[in-house]
Short mmCIF file of C-alpha atoms and ligand atoms in Angstrom, two decimals:
data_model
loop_
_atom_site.label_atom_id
_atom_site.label_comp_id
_atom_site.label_asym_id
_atom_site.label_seq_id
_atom_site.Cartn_x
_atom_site.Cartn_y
_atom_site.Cartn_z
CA UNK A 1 235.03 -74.82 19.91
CA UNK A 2 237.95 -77.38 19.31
CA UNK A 3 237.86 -78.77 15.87
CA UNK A 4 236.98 -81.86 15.15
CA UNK A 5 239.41 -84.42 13.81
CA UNK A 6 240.16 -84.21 10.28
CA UNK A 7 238.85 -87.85 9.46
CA UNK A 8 235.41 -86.65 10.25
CA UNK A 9 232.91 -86.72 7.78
CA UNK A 10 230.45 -83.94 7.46
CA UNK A 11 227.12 -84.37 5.30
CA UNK A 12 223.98 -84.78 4.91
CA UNK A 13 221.26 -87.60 4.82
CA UNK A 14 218.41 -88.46 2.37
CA UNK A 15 216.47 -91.26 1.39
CA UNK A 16 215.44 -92.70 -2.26
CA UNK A 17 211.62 -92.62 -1.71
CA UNK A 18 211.81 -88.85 0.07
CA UNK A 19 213.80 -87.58 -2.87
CA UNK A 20 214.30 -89.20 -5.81
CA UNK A 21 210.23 -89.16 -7.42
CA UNK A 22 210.35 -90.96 -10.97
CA UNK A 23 208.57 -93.71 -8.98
CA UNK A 24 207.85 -95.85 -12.06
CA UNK A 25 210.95 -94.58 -14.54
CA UNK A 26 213.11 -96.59 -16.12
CA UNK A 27 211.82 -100.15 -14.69
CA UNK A 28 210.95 -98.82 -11.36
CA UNK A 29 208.46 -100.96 -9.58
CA UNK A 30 206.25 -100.19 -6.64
CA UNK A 31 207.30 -100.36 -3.46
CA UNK A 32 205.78 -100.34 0.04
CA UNK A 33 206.59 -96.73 0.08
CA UNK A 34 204.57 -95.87 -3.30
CA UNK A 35 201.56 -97.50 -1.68
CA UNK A 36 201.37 -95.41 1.63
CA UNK A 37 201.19 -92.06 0.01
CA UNK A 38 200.05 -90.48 3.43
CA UNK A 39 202.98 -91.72 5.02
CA UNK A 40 204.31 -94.63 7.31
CA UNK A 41 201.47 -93.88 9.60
CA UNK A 42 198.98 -93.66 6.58
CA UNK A 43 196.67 -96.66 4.91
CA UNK A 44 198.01 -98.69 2.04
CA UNK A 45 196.66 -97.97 -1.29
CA UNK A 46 196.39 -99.55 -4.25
CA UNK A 47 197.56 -97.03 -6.70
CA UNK A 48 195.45 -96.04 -9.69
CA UNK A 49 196.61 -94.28 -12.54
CA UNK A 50 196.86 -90.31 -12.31
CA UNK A 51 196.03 -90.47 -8.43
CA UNK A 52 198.00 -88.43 -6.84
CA UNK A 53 201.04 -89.38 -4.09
CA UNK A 54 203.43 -86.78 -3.17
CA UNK A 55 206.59 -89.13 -3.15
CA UNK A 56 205.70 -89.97 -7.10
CA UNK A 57 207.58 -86.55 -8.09
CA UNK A 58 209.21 -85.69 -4.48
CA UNK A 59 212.06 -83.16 -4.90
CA UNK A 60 212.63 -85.23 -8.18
CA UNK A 61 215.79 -86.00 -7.28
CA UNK A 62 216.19 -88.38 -9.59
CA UNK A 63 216.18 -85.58 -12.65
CA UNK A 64 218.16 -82.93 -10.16
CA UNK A 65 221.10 -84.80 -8.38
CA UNK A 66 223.74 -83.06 -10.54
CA UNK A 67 222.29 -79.70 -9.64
CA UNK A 68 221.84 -80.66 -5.60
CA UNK A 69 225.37 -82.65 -5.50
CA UNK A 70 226.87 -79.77 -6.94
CA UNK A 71 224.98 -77.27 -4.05
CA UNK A 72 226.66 -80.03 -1.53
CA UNK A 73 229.61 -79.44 -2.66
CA UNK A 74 229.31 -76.13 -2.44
CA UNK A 75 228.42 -76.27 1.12
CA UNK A 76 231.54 -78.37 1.45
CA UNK A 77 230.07 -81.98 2.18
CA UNK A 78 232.71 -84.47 2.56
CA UNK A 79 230.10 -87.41 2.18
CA UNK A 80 226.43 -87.94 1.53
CA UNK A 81 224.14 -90.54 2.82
CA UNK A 82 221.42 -91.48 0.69
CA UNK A 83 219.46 -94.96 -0.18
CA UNK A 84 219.43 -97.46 -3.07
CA UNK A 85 215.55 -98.23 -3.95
CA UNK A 86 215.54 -101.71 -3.55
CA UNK A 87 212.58 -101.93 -6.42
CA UNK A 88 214.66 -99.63 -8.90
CA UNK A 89 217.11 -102.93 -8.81
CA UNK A 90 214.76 -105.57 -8.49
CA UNK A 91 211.36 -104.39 -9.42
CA UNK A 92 209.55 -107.32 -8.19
CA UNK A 93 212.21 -108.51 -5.96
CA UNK A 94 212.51 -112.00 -6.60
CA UNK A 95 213.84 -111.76 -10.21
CA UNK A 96 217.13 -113.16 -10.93
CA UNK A 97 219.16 -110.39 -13.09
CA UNK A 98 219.64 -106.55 -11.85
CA UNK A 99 217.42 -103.67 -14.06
CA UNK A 100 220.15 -102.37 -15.86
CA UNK A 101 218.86 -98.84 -16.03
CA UNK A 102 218.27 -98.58 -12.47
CA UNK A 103 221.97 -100.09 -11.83
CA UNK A 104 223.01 -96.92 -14.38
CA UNK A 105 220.53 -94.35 -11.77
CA UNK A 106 223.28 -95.13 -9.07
CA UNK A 107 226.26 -95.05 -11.15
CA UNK A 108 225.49 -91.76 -12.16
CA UNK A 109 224.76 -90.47 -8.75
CA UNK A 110 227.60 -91.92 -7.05
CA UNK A 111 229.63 -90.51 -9.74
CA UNK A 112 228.32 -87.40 -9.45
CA UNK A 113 229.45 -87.98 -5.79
CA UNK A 114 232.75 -88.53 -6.40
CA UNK A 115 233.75 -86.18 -8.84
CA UNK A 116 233.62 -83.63 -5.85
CA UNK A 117 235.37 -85.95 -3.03
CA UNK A 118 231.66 -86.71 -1.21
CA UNK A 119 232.38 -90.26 0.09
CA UNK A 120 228.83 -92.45 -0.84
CA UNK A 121 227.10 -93.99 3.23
CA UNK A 122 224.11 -95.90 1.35
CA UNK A 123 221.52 -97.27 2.85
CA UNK A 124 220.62 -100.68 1.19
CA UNK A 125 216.99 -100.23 3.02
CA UNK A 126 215.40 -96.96 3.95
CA UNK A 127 211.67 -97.66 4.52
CA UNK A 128 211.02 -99.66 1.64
CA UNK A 129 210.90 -102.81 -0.23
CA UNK A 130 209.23 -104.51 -3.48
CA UNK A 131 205.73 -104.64 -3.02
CA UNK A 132 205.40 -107.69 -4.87
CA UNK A 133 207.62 -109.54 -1.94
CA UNK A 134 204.96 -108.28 0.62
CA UNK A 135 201.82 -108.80 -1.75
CA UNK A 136 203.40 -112.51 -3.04
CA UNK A 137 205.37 -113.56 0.04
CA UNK A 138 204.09 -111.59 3.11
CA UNK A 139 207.21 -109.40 3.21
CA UNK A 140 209.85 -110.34 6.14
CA UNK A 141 207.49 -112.02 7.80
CA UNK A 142 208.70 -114.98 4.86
CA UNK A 143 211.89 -116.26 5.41
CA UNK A 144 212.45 -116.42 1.77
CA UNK A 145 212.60 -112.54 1.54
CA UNK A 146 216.55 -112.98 3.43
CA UNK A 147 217.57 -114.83 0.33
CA UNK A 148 215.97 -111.71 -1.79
CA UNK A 149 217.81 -109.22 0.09
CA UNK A 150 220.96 -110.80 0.32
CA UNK A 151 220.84 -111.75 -3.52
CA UNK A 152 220.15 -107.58 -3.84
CA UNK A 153 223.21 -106.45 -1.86
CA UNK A 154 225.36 -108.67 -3.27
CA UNK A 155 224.11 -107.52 -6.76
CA UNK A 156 224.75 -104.17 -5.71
CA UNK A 157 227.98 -104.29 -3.57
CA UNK A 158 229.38 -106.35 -6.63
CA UNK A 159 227.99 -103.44 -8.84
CA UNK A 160 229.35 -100.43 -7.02
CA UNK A 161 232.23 -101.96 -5.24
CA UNK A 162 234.88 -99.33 -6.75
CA UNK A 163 232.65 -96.78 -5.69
CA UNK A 164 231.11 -97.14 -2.48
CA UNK A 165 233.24 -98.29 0.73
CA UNK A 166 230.71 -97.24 3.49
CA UNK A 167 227.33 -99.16 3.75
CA UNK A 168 224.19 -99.48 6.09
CA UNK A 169 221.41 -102.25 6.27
CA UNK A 170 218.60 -101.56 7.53
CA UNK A 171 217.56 -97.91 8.43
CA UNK A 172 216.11 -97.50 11.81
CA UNK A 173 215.71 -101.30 11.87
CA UNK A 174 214.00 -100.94 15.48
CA UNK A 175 210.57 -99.05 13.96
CA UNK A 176 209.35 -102.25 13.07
CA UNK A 177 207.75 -102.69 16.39
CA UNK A 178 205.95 -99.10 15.89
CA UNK A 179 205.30 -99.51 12.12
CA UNK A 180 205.19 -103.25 10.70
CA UNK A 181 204.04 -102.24 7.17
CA UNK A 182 207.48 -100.03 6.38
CA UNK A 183 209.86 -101.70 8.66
CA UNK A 184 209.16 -105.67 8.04
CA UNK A 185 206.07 -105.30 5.03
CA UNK A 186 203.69 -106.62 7.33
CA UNK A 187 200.23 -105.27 6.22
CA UNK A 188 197.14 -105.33 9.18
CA UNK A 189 196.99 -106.17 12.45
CA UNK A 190 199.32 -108.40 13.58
CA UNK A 191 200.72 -110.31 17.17
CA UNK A 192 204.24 -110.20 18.72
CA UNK A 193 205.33 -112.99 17.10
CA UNK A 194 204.77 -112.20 13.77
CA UNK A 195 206.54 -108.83 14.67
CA UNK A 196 209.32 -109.97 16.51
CA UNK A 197 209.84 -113.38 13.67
CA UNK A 198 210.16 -110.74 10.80
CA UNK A 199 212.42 -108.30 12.68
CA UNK A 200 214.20 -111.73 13.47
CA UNK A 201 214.68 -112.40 9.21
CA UNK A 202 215.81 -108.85 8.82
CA UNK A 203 218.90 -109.48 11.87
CA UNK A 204 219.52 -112.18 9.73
CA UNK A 205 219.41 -110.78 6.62
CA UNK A 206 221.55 -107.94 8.16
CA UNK A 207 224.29 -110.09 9.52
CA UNK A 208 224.49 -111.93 6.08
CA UNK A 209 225.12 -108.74 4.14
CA UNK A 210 227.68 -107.60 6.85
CA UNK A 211 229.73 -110.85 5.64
CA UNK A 212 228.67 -110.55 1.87
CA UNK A 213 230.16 -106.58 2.06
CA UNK A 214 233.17 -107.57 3.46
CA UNK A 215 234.06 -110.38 0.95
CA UNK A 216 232.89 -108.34 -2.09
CA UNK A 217 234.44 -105.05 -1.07
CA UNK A 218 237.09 -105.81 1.75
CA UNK A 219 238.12 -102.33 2.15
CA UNK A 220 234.36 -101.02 2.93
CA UNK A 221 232.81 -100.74 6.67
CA UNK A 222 229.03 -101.28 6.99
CA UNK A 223 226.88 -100.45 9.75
CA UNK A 224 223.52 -100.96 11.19
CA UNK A 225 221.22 -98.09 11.76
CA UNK A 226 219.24 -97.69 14.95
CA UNK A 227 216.61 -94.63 15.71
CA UNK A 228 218.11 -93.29 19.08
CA UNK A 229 215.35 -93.01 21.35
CA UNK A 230 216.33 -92.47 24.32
CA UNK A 231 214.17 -92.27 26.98
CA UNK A 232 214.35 -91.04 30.55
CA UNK A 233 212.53 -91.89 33.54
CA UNK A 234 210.26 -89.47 34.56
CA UNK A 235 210.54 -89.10 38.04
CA UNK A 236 213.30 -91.17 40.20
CA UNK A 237 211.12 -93.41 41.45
CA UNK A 238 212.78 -97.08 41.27
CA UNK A 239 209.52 -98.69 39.24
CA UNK A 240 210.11 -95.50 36.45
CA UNK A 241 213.83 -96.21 35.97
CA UNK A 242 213.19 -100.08 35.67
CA UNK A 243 210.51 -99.00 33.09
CA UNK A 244 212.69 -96.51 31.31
CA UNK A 245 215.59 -99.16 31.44
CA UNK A 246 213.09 -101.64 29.14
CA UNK A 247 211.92 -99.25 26.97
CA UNK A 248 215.50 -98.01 26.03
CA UNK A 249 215.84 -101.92 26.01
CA UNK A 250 213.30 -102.37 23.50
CA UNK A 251 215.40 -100.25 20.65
CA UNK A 252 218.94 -101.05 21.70
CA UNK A 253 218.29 -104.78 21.74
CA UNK A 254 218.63 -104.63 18.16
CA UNK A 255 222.01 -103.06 18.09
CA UNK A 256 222.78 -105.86 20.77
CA UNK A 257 222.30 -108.51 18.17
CA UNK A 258 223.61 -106.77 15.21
CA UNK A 259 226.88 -105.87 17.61
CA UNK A 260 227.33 -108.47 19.77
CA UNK A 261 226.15 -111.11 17.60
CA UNK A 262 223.46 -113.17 19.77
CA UNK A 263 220.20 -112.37 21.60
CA UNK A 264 220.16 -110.91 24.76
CA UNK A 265 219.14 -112.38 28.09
CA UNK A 266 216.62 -109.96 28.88
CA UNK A 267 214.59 -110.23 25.12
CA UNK A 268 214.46 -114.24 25.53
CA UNK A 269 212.91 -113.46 29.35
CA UNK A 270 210.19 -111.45 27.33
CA UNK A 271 209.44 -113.70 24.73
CA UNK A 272 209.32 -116.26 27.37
CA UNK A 273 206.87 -114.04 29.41
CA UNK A 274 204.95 -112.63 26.63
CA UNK A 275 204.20 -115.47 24.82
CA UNK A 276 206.12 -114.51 21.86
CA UNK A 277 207.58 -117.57 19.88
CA UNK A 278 210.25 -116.64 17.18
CA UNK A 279 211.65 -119.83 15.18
CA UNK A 280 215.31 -119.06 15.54
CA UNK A 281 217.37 -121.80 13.59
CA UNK A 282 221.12 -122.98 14.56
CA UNK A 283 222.43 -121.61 11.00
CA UNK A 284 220.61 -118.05 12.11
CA UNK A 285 222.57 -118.08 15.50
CA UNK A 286 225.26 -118.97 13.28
CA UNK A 287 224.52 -116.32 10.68
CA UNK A 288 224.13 -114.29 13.57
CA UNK A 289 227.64 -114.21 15.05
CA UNK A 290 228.57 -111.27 12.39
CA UNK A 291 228.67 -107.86 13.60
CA UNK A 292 228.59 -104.57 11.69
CA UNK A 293 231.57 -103.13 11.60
CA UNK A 294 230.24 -99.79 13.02
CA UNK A 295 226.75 -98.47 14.87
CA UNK A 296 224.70 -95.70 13.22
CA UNK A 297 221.95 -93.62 14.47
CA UNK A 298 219.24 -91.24 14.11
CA UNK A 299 218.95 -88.43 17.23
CA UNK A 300 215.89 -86.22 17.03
CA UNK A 301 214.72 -85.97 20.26
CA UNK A 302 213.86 -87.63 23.57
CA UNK A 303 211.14 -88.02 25.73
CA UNK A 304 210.11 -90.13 29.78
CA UNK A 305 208.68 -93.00 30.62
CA UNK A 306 206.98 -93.27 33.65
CA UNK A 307 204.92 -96.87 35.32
CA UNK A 308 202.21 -94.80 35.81
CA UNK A 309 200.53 -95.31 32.63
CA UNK A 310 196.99 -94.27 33.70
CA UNK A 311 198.24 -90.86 34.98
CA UNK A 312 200.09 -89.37 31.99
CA UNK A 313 199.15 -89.09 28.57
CA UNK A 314 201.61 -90.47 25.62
CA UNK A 315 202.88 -88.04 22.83
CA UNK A 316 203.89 -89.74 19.53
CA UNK A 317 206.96 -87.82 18.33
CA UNK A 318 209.15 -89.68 15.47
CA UNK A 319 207.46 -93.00 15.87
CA UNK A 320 208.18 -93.35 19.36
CA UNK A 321 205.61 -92.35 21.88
CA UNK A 322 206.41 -91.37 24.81
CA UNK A 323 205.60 -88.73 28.05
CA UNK A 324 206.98 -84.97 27.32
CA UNK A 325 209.51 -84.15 29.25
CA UNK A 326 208.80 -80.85 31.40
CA UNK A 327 212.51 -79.55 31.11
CA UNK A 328 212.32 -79.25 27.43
CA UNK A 329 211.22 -77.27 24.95
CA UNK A 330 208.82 -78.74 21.84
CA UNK A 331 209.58 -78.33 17.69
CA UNK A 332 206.54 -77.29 15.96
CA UNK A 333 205.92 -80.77 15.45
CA UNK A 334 205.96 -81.45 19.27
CA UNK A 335 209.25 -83.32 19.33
CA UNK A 336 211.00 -82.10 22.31
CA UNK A 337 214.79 -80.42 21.40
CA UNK A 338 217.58 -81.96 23.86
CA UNK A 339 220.84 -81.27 22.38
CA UNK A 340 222.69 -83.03 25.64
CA UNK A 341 220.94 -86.03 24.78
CA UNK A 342 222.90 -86.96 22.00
CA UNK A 343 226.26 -86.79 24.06
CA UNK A 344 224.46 -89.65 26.44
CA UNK A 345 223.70 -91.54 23.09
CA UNK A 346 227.39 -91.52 22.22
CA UNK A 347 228.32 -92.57 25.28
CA UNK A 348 225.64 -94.96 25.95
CA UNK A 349 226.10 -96.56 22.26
CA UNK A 350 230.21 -96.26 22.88
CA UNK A 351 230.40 -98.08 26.79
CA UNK A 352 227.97 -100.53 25.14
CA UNK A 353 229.49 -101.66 22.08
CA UNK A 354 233.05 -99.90 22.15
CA UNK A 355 232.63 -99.50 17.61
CA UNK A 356 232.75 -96.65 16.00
CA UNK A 357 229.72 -94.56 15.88
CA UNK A 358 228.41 -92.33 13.42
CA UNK A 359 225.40 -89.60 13.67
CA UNK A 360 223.52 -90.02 10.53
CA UNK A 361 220.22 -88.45 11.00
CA UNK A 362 219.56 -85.00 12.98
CA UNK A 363 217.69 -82.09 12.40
CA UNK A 364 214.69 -80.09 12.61
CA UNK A 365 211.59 -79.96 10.61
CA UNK A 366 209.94 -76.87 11.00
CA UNK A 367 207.52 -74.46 8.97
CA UNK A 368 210.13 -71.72 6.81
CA UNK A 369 209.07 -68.64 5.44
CA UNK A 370 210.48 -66.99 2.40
CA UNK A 371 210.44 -63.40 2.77
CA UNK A 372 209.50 -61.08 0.19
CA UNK A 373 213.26 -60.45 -0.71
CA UNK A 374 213.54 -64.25 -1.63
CA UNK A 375 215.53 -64.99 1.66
CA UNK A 376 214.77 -68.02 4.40
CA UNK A 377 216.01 -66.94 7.84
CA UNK A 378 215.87 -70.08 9.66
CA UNK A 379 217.82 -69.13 12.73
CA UNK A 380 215.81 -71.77 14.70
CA UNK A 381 217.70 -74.64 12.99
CA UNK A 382 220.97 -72.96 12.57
CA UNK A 383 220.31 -73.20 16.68
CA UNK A 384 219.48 -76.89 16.88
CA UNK A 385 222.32 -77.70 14.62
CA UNK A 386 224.37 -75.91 16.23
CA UNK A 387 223.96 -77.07 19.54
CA UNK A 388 223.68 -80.88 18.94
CA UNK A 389 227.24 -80.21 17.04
CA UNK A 390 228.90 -78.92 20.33
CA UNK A 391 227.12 -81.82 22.34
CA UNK A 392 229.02 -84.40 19.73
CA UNK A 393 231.93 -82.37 20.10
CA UNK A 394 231.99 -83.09 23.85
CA UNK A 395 231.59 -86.68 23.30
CA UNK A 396 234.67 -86.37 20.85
CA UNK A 397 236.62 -84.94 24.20
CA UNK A 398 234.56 -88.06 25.82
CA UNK A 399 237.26 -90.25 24.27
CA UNK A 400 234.51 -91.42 21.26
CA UNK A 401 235.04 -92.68 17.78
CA UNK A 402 232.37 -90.28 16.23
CA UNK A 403 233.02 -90.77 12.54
CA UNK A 404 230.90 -88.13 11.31
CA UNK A 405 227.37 -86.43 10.99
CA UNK A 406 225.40 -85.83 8.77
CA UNK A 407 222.34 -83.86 8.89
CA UNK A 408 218.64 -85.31 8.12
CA UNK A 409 217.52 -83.44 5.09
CA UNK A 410 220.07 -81.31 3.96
CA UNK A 411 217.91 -80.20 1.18
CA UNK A 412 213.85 -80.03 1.54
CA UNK A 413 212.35 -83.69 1.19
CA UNK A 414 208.75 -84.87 1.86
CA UNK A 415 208.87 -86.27 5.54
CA UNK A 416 208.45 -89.88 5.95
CA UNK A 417 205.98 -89.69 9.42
CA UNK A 418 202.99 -87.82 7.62
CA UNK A 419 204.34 -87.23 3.37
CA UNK A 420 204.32 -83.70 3.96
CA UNK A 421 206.66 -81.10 2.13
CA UNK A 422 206.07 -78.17 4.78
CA UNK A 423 207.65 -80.07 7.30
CA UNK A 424 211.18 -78.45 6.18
CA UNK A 425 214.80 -79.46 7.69
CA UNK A 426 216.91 -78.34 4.61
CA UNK A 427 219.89 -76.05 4.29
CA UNK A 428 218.53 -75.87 0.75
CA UNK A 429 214.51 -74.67 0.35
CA UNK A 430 212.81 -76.50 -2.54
CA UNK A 431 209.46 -74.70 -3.73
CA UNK A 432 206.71 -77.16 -3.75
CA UNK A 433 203.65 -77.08 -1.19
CA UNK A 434 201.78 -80.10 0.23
CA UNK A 435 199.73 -80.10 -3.02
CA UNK A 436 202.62 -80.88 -5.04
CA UNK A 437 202.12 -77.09 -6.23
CA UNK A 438 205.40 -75.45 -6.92
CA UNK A 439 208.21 -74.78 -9.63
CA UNK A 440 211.01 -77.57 -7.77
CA UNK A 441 212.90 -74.01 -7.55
CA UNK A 442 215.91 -74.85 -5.19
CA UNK A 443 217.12 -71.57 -2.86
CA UNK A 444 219.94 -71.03 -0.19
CA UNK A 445 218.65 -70.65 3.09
CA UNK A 446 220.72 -68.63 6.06
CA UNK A 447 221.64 -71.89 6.85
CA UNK A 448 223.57 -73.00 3.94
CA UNK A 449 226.22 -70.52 4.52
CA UNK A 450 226.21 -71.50 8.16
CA UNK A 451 226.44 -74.76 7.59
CA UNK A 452 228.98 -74.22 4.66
CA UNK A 453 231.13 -72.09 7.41
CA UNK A 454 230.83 -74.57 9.86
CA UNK A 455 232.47 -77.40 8.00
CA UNK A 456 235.19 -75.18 6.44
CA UNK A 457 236.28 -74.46 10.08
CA UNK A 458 236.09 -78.08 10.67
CA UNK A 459 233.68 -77.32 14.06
CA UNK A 460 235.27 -74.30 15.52
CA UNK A 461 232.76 -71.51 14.70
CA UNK A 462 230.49 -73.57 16.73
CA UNK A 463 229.02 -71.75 19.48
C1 BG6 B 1 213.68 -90.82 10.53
C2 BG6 B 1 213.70 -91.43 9.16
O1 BG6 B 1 212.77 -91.53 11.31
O2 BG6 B 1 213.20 -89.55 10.69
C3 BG6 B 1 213.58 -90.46 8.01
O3 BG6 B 1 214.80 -92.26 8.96
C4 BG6 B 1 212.60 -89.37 8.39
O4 BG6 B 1 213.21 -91.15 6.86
C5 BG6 B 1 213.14 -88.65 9.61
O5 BG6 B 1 212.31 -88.48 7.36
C6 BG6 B 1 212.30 -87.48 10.07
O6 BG6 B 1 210.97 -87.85 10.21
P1 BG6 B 1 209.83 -87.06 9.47
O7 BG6 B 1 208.58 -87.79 9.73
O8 BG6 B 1 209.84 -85.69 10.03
O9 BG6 B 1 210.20 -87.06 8.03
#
């Protein structure tokens, strides 16, 4: 394979609430995350002491960065993305002044970061907010919570200005339609409207950040995040395209605001036929008009759509349902494994908004043995890896600003769909079980080296 250009980033991706543990340390409060221990499908909890939530410890992170930064460098990482907990900063989320010690969390980690040449992409929101700001103020669906968030980046871009240039707002801002409780901290049943006018604070709130980033730290880029799911139609039959057209419609008409700055014909047509009112003021259009300065996404899989509802039965794969697609094969967790769909991604993403884009989630989560000798063969994701990486390579020839990739889960986390630790997509195996039984031991797996080898040949050993 060609290599890639030498400005792009390789990595890896993680989250705060998948990783990190210590979920009430050092001023910690809870967050939306620590009260849906099952997941972002599960119930909400109220917590009681010593019950038991696999997130509270995760891969304790939070004790271990030095040790899994230094493995990342070892495999060569030239940046990491990971998330800020928004309640390590503000506990509550409405307080005025910063928690110091969860300020010094970051410093250390970014540090840590640095002092091998990994270039910080944080995620000011990865599934999680105060849960006071959802319990107090009905989470996003308040328009209060944009003046929380905003005062929160601001804290932190002020904070970590000199140490992180590349920032993202929301992740995978679009699963607010699928799961209101993580995306927008709306708890129960609730209409369109109350969806659509929370998702309409966070584009907002986004916008406003964009502009607060770029007058705090002028030389730092920040992004959106979007969860790629691209859908095709599943026959040609004119009524299955149109169909497919709206549902890839319903997730890219949030990078549509957040890149081209204003609402799109075809969402104020559904509103207007759905019934959906969303107060949208003149100072949000306003607020509005800022794009991010580059698109980010998540690519795990695709699936069809077809108008035939009745006939076809829907598969939920990472958030998305949608019809399998009888061309491609199935991970163990039944999302199906279409490497050439990322390339139409890029170039779906690139003829749309001409910005750069960047691949910040991909990867498989699948079951890993360790064999008696201690070793994890996991040939099945040095495949996947390997064969979305030559698909972005071909977009690169495609003429697109791919800025880098990194993988989802570069170490063992708990997944965010079902808070399970068996659901592996690490280079790097950490022992603990579903039960939260384990000694935290962190291994190699085949695919560390293979990983490793890939980035020091900058993408030609791909196959
Ligand atoms: C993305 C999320 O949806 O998919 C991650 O941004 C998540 O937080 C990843 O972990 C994979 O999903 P899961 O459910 O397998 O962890």
């Amino acid at each position: 394979m060609k290599k890639f250009p030498n400005t792009f980033l390789w990595g890896g991706a993680v989250a705060a609430n998948q990783v990190e543990g210590a979920y009430l340390t050092a001023g910690k409060g809870l967050s939306t995350s620590d009260v849906q221990p099952q997941g972002i499908f599960g119930p909400l909890v109220e917590r009681t002491e010593n019950d038991f939530c696999i997130k509270d410890i995760a891969i304790d992170f939070y004790h271990q960065y030095e040790k899994d930064i230094a493995l990342f460098a070892e495999m060569g990482f030239t940046c990491l993305r990971t998330s800020i907990a928004w309640s390590r900063i503000f506990p509550l989320g409405d307080e005025v002044e910063p928690n110091e010690e969860g300020l010094a969390f970051y410093d250390r980690v970014f540090d840590e970061m640095v002092k091998y040449n990994i270039r910080p992409i944080i995620t000011l929101s990865h599934y999680e907010m105060p849960y006071h700001l959802v319990t107090e103020y009905g989470g996003w669906g308040n328009r209060k919570t944009i003046e929380f968030f905003e005062h929160y980046a601001r804290s932190v871009f002020q904070h970590y200005k000199n140490k992180v240039k590349l920032w993202l707002t929301f992740n995978e801002i679009n699963m607010s339609l699928h799961a209101p409780m993580t995306g927008v901290g709306l708890a129960g049943e609730r209409t369109q409207s109350e969806i659509y006018q929370a998702i309409h604070h966070q584009l907002v709130a986004s916008a406003r950040v964009v502009k607060a980033c770029h007058q705090i730290i002028p030389d730092a880029k920040i992004g959106n995040m979007l969860l790629g799911g691209l859908v095709y139609p599943l026959t040609c039959k004119p009524d299955d395209v149109w169909e497919a057209m709206n549902e890839n419609r319903k997730w890219l008409f949030f990078g549509d605001v957040q890149c081209r700055g204003q609402y799109p014909s075809y969402m104020l047509r559904y509103f207007k036929d759905n019934h959906i009112d969303v107060v949208i003021t003149d100072e949000d259009r306003q607020a509005l008009k800022q794009t991010v300065d580059f698109v980010s996404f998540s690519y795990y899989m695709t699936g069809c759509i077809t108008a035939d509802k009745e006939e076809y039965e829907m598969k939920r794969g990472n958030i998305l349902s949608m019809v399998p697609n009888p061309y491609l094969e199935s991970s163990e967790w039944g999302w199906q494994i279409d490497p050439k769909g990322i390339r139409i991604v890029l170039n779906l993403l690139w003829d749309r908004y001409q910005k750069p884009l960047f691949v910040v989630e991909n990867g498989l989560g699948a079951i890993d043995n360790v064999t008696p000798e201690g070793e994890i063969n996991d040939d099945y994701r040095i495949q996947y890896i390997n064969d979305h990486l030559v698909q972005i390579g071909e977009a690169i020839e495609d003429g697109i600003d791919v800025m880098g990739y990194t993988s989802w889960g570069p170490i063992d986390l708990v997944s965010a769909s079902k808070a399970e630790m068996s659901k592996r997509y690490g280079f790097i195996y950490v022992d603990r079980d579903d039960q939260g039984k384990g000694s935290l031991e962190r291994k190699r797996k085949k695919s560390f080296y293979w990983y490793q080898s890939i980035i020091q040949s900058q993408g030609e050993l791909l196959r």
